[in-house]
Tab-separated table of C-alpha atoms in Angstrom:
chain	number	residue	atom	x	y	z
A	1	MET	CA	-4.456	45.503	-36.235
A	2	SER	CA	-6.616	43.616	-35.602
A	3	TYR	CA	-5.143	40.102	-34.255
A	4	ARG	CA	-4.994	41.937	-31.120
A	5	PRO	CA	-7.973	41.960	-30.454
A	6	ARG	CA	-8.590	38.034	-31.787
A	7	LEU	CA	-5.288	37.282	-29.635
A	8	ARG	CA	-6.936	39.143	-25.798
A	9	SER	CA	-10.558	36.765	-26.730
A	10	ALA	CA	-7.956	33.422	-27.998
A	11	LEU	CA	-6.414	34.064	-24.322
A	12	ILE	CA	-9.704	34.936	-22.608
A	13	GLY	CA	-11.896	32.031	-23.633
A	14	ALA	CA	-8.601	29.888	-22.596
A	15	CYS	CA	-8.692	31.679	-19.467
A	16	THR	CA	-12.556	30.897	-18.156
A	17	ALA	CA	-12.540	27.226	-19.749
A	18	ALA	CA	-9.984	27.017	-17.042
A	19	LEU	CA	-11.736	28.601	-14.535
A	20	LEU	CA	-14.309	26.652	-15.310
A	21	ALA	CA	-12.620	23.477	-15.543
A	22	GLY	CA	-12.886	23.825	-11.590
A	23	PRO	CA	-10.526	23.277	-9.041
A	24	GLY	CA	-9.207	20.138	-10.226
A	25	LEU	CA	-7.492	21.158	-12.991
A	26	LEU	CA	-4.942	22.706	-10.646
A	27	ALA	CA	-5.366	20.580	-8.294
A	28	LEU	CA	-4.109	17.416	-9.928
A	29	PRO	CA	-0.365	16.966	-9.184
A	30	ALA	CA	2.277	15.440	-11.038
A	31	GLN	CA	2.239	11.490	-10.182
A	32	ALA	CA	5.072	10.458	-7.561
A	33	GLU	CA	6.797	7.331	-7.639
A	34	SER	CA	5.489	5.480	-4.549
A	35	PRO	CA	6.586	2.723	-3.090
A	36	GLN	CA	2.391	1.220	-3.294
A	37	ALA	CA	0.879	-0.494	-6.131
A	38	PRO	CA	-2.255	1.814	-6.984
A	39	ALA	CA	-5.596	0.213	-6.513
A	40	ALA	CA	-7.574	-1.336	-9.308
A	41	ALA	CA	-9.731	2.127	-11.061
A	42	SER	CA	-12.256	0.015	-11.301
A	43	ARG	CA	-13.354	-1.332	-7.671
A	44	MET	CA	-12.632	0.512	-4.619
A	45	SER	CA	-10.149	-1.625	-2.236
A	46	THR	CA	-11.650	-3.094	1.510
A	47	ARG	CA	-11.005	-2.705	4.092
A	48	PRO	CA	-8.886	-5.835	4.398
A	49	GLU	CA	-6.830	-5.405	2.247
A	50	MET	CA	-6.616	-1.395	3.112
A	51	GLN	CA	-5.543	-3.087	6.099
A	52	VAL	CA	-2.559	-5.123	4.981
A	53	MET	CA	-1.783	-2.339	2.604
A	54	THR	CA	-1.250	0.267	4.767
A	55	PHE	CA	0.827	-2.417	7.723
A	56	LEU	CA	3.368	-3.270	4.400
A	57	GLY	CA	3.864	0.434	3.750
A	58	ASP	CA	4.365	1.576	7.597
A	59	TYR	CA	6.431	-1.857	8.040
A	60	ARG	CA	8.471	-1.015	5.013
A	61	ASP	CA	9.149	2.381	6.300
A	62	ALA	CA	10.057	1.207	9.716
A	63	VAL	CA	12.524	-0.845	7.950
A	64	LEU	CA	13.909	2.496	6.129
A	65	GLY	CA	13.360	4.598	9.744
A	66	GLN	CA	11.067	6.689	7.598
A	67	HIS	CA	8.694	6.237	8.942
A	68	SER	CA	6.249	9.354	10.186
A	69	GLU	CA	5.716	8.766	13.361
A	70	GLY	CA	9.061	7.514	13.602
A	71	LYS	CA	7.833	4.075	14.698
A	72	SER	CA	9.743	0.882	14.816
A	73	THR	CA	9.590	-2.369	13.029
A	74	ALA	CA	7.752	-3.860	16.627
A	75	ASP	CA	5.495	-0.844	17.038
A	76	VAL	CA	3.952	-1.701	13.964
A	77	ARG	CA	3.347	-4.976	14.245
A	78	LYS	CA	2.391	-4.330	18.128
A	79	ASP	CA	-0.044	-1.487	15.858
A	80	PHE	CA	-0.925	-4.688	13.004
A	81	LEU	CA	-0.613	-7.880	14.280
A	82	THR	CA	-1.812	-10.357	16.977
A	83	SER	CA	0.419	-10.998	19.147
A	84	GLY	CA	0.525	-14.859	18.748
A	85	LEU	CA	1.162	-14.061	15.060
A	86	ASP	CA	3.609	-11.950	16.027
A	87	GLY	CA	5.533	-13.710	18.588
A	88	SER	CA	5.791	-16.749	15.765
A	89	LEU	CA	6.930	-14.873	13.338
A	90	TYR	CA	9.603	-13.884	15.144
A	91	ASP	CA	10.400	-17.451	15.053
A	92	TRP	CA	9.133	-18.412	11.510
A	93	GLY	CA	11.848	-14.855	11.184
A	94	ALA	CA	14.940	-16.514	13.840
A	95	ALA	CA	14.455	-20.526	11.935
A	96	ASN	CA	14.898	-19.550	8.213
A	97	GLN	CA	16.821	-16.044	8.330
A	98	LYS	CA	14.996	-13.993	6.951
A	99	ASP	CA	12.704	-11.017	7.313
A	100	ALA	CA	9.094	-12.468	8.614
A	101	ILE	CA	7.055	-10.243	7.182
A	102	PHE	CA	8.082	-9.565	2.994
A	103	ARG	CA	9.339	-13.529	3.483
A	104	THR	CA	12.379	-12.621	1.753
A	105	ASN	CA	15.559	-10.417	3.005
A	106	GLU	CA	14.919	-7.426	-0.133
A	107	LEU	CA	12.433	-4.698	-0.025
A	108	PRO	CA	9.498	-4.586	-2.159
A	109	SER	CA	8.979	-1.773	-4.339
A	110	GLY	CA	5.104	-2.422	-4.984
A	111	TRP	CA	2.008	-4.295	-4.020
A	112	SER	CA	-0.601	-4.383	-3.912
A	113	ALA	CA	-3.941	-6.795	-2.452
A	114	VAL	CA	-7.020	-8.318	-3.373
A	115	GLU	CA	-9.189	-10.239	-0.951
A	116	GLN	CA	-9.876	-13.694	-1.666
A	117	GLU	CA	-13.385	-14.489	0.598
A	118	GLN	CA	-14.740	-14.083	3.842
A	119	ALA	CA	-15.476	-16.666	6.316
A	120	ASN	CA	-16.110	-16.637	10.721
A	121	GLY	CA	-15.021	-13.342	10.308
A	122	HIS	CA	-12.257	-13.810	9.414
A	123	ALA	CA	-10.741	-12.162	4.883
A	124	LYS	CA	-7.779	-13.310	3.606
A	125	VAL	CA	-6.219	-11.506	1.064
A	126	VAL	CA	-3.574	-12.130	-1.058
A	127	LEU	CA	-0.353	-9.136	-1.467
A	128	THR	CA	1.747	-9.539	-4.449
A	129	GLN	CA	4.676	-7.819	-3.663
A	130	THR	CA	6.615	-6.645	-7.325
A	131	PHE	CA	10.559	-6.659	-6.191
A	132	GLU	CA	13.195	-3.666	-7.822
A	133	ASN	CA	14.339	-7.117	-10.236
A	134	GLY	CA	10.554	-7.445	-11.778
A	135	THR	CA	9.880	-10.285	-10.032
A	136	THR	CA	6.850	-11.223	-7.628
A	137	SER	CA	6.470	-12.646	-4.333
A	138	GLU	CA	3.070	-14.069	-2.590
A	139	VAL	CA	2.040	-13.964	0.942
A	140	CYS	CA	-1.338	-14.664	2.104
A	141	TYR	CA	-3.158	-12.930	5.439
A	142	GLN	CA	-5.478	-12.957	7.827
A	143	VAL	CA	-7.567	-10.472	8.695
A	144	ASN	CA	-9.839	-10.674	11.640
A	145	LEU	CA	-12.809	-7.749	10.514
A	146	ASP	CA	-14.159	-7.441	13.950
A	147	GLY	CA	-11.138	-5.289	15.011
A	148	LEU	CA	-9.088	-5.436	11.162
A	149	LEU	CA	-6.612	-7.277	12.978
A	150	ILE	CA	-3.890	-9.434	11.782
A	151	ASP	CA	-4.204	-12.745	12.724
A	152	GLY	CA	-2.385	-14.935	10.026
A	153	LEU	CA	0.216	-14.562	7.618
A	154	THR	CA	1.538	-17.706	5.166
A	155	ASP	CA	3.623	-18.180	2.111
A	156	PRO	CA	0.525	-19.267	-0.683
A	157	SER	CA	-0.892	-22.996	-0.538
């Protein structure tokens, strides 16, 4: 009957170790599928990168009718884009018969953003979109550093 004290000691030791590991052990949820690509672990995202990724996430949710605040695509565009850019994107979309933000009629399943440079009060952010079929496309954003409004959106040159 000496196995019971050893089993009890092992069980108590394991529980103690789990408790000493802290709440992080209990707070780690299973990784959920997210349409947004995770940021690189080696560096923090810049504010312009986060702004572009947040815009794309909110816009995609609005296209799907799943925006957390019930916003439409027009509402999201108004929140993140300058009025001049928004008007030119509506024109681009009508002329090209594509969604002017995604630059295609497909919804991206994931994306990542990398800030390329900062100059003259603006940051250039290149967004890489990934689609269900595995293809990718890039879109260049220009973000005003003062208010973080997006005032440029173009295809890469």
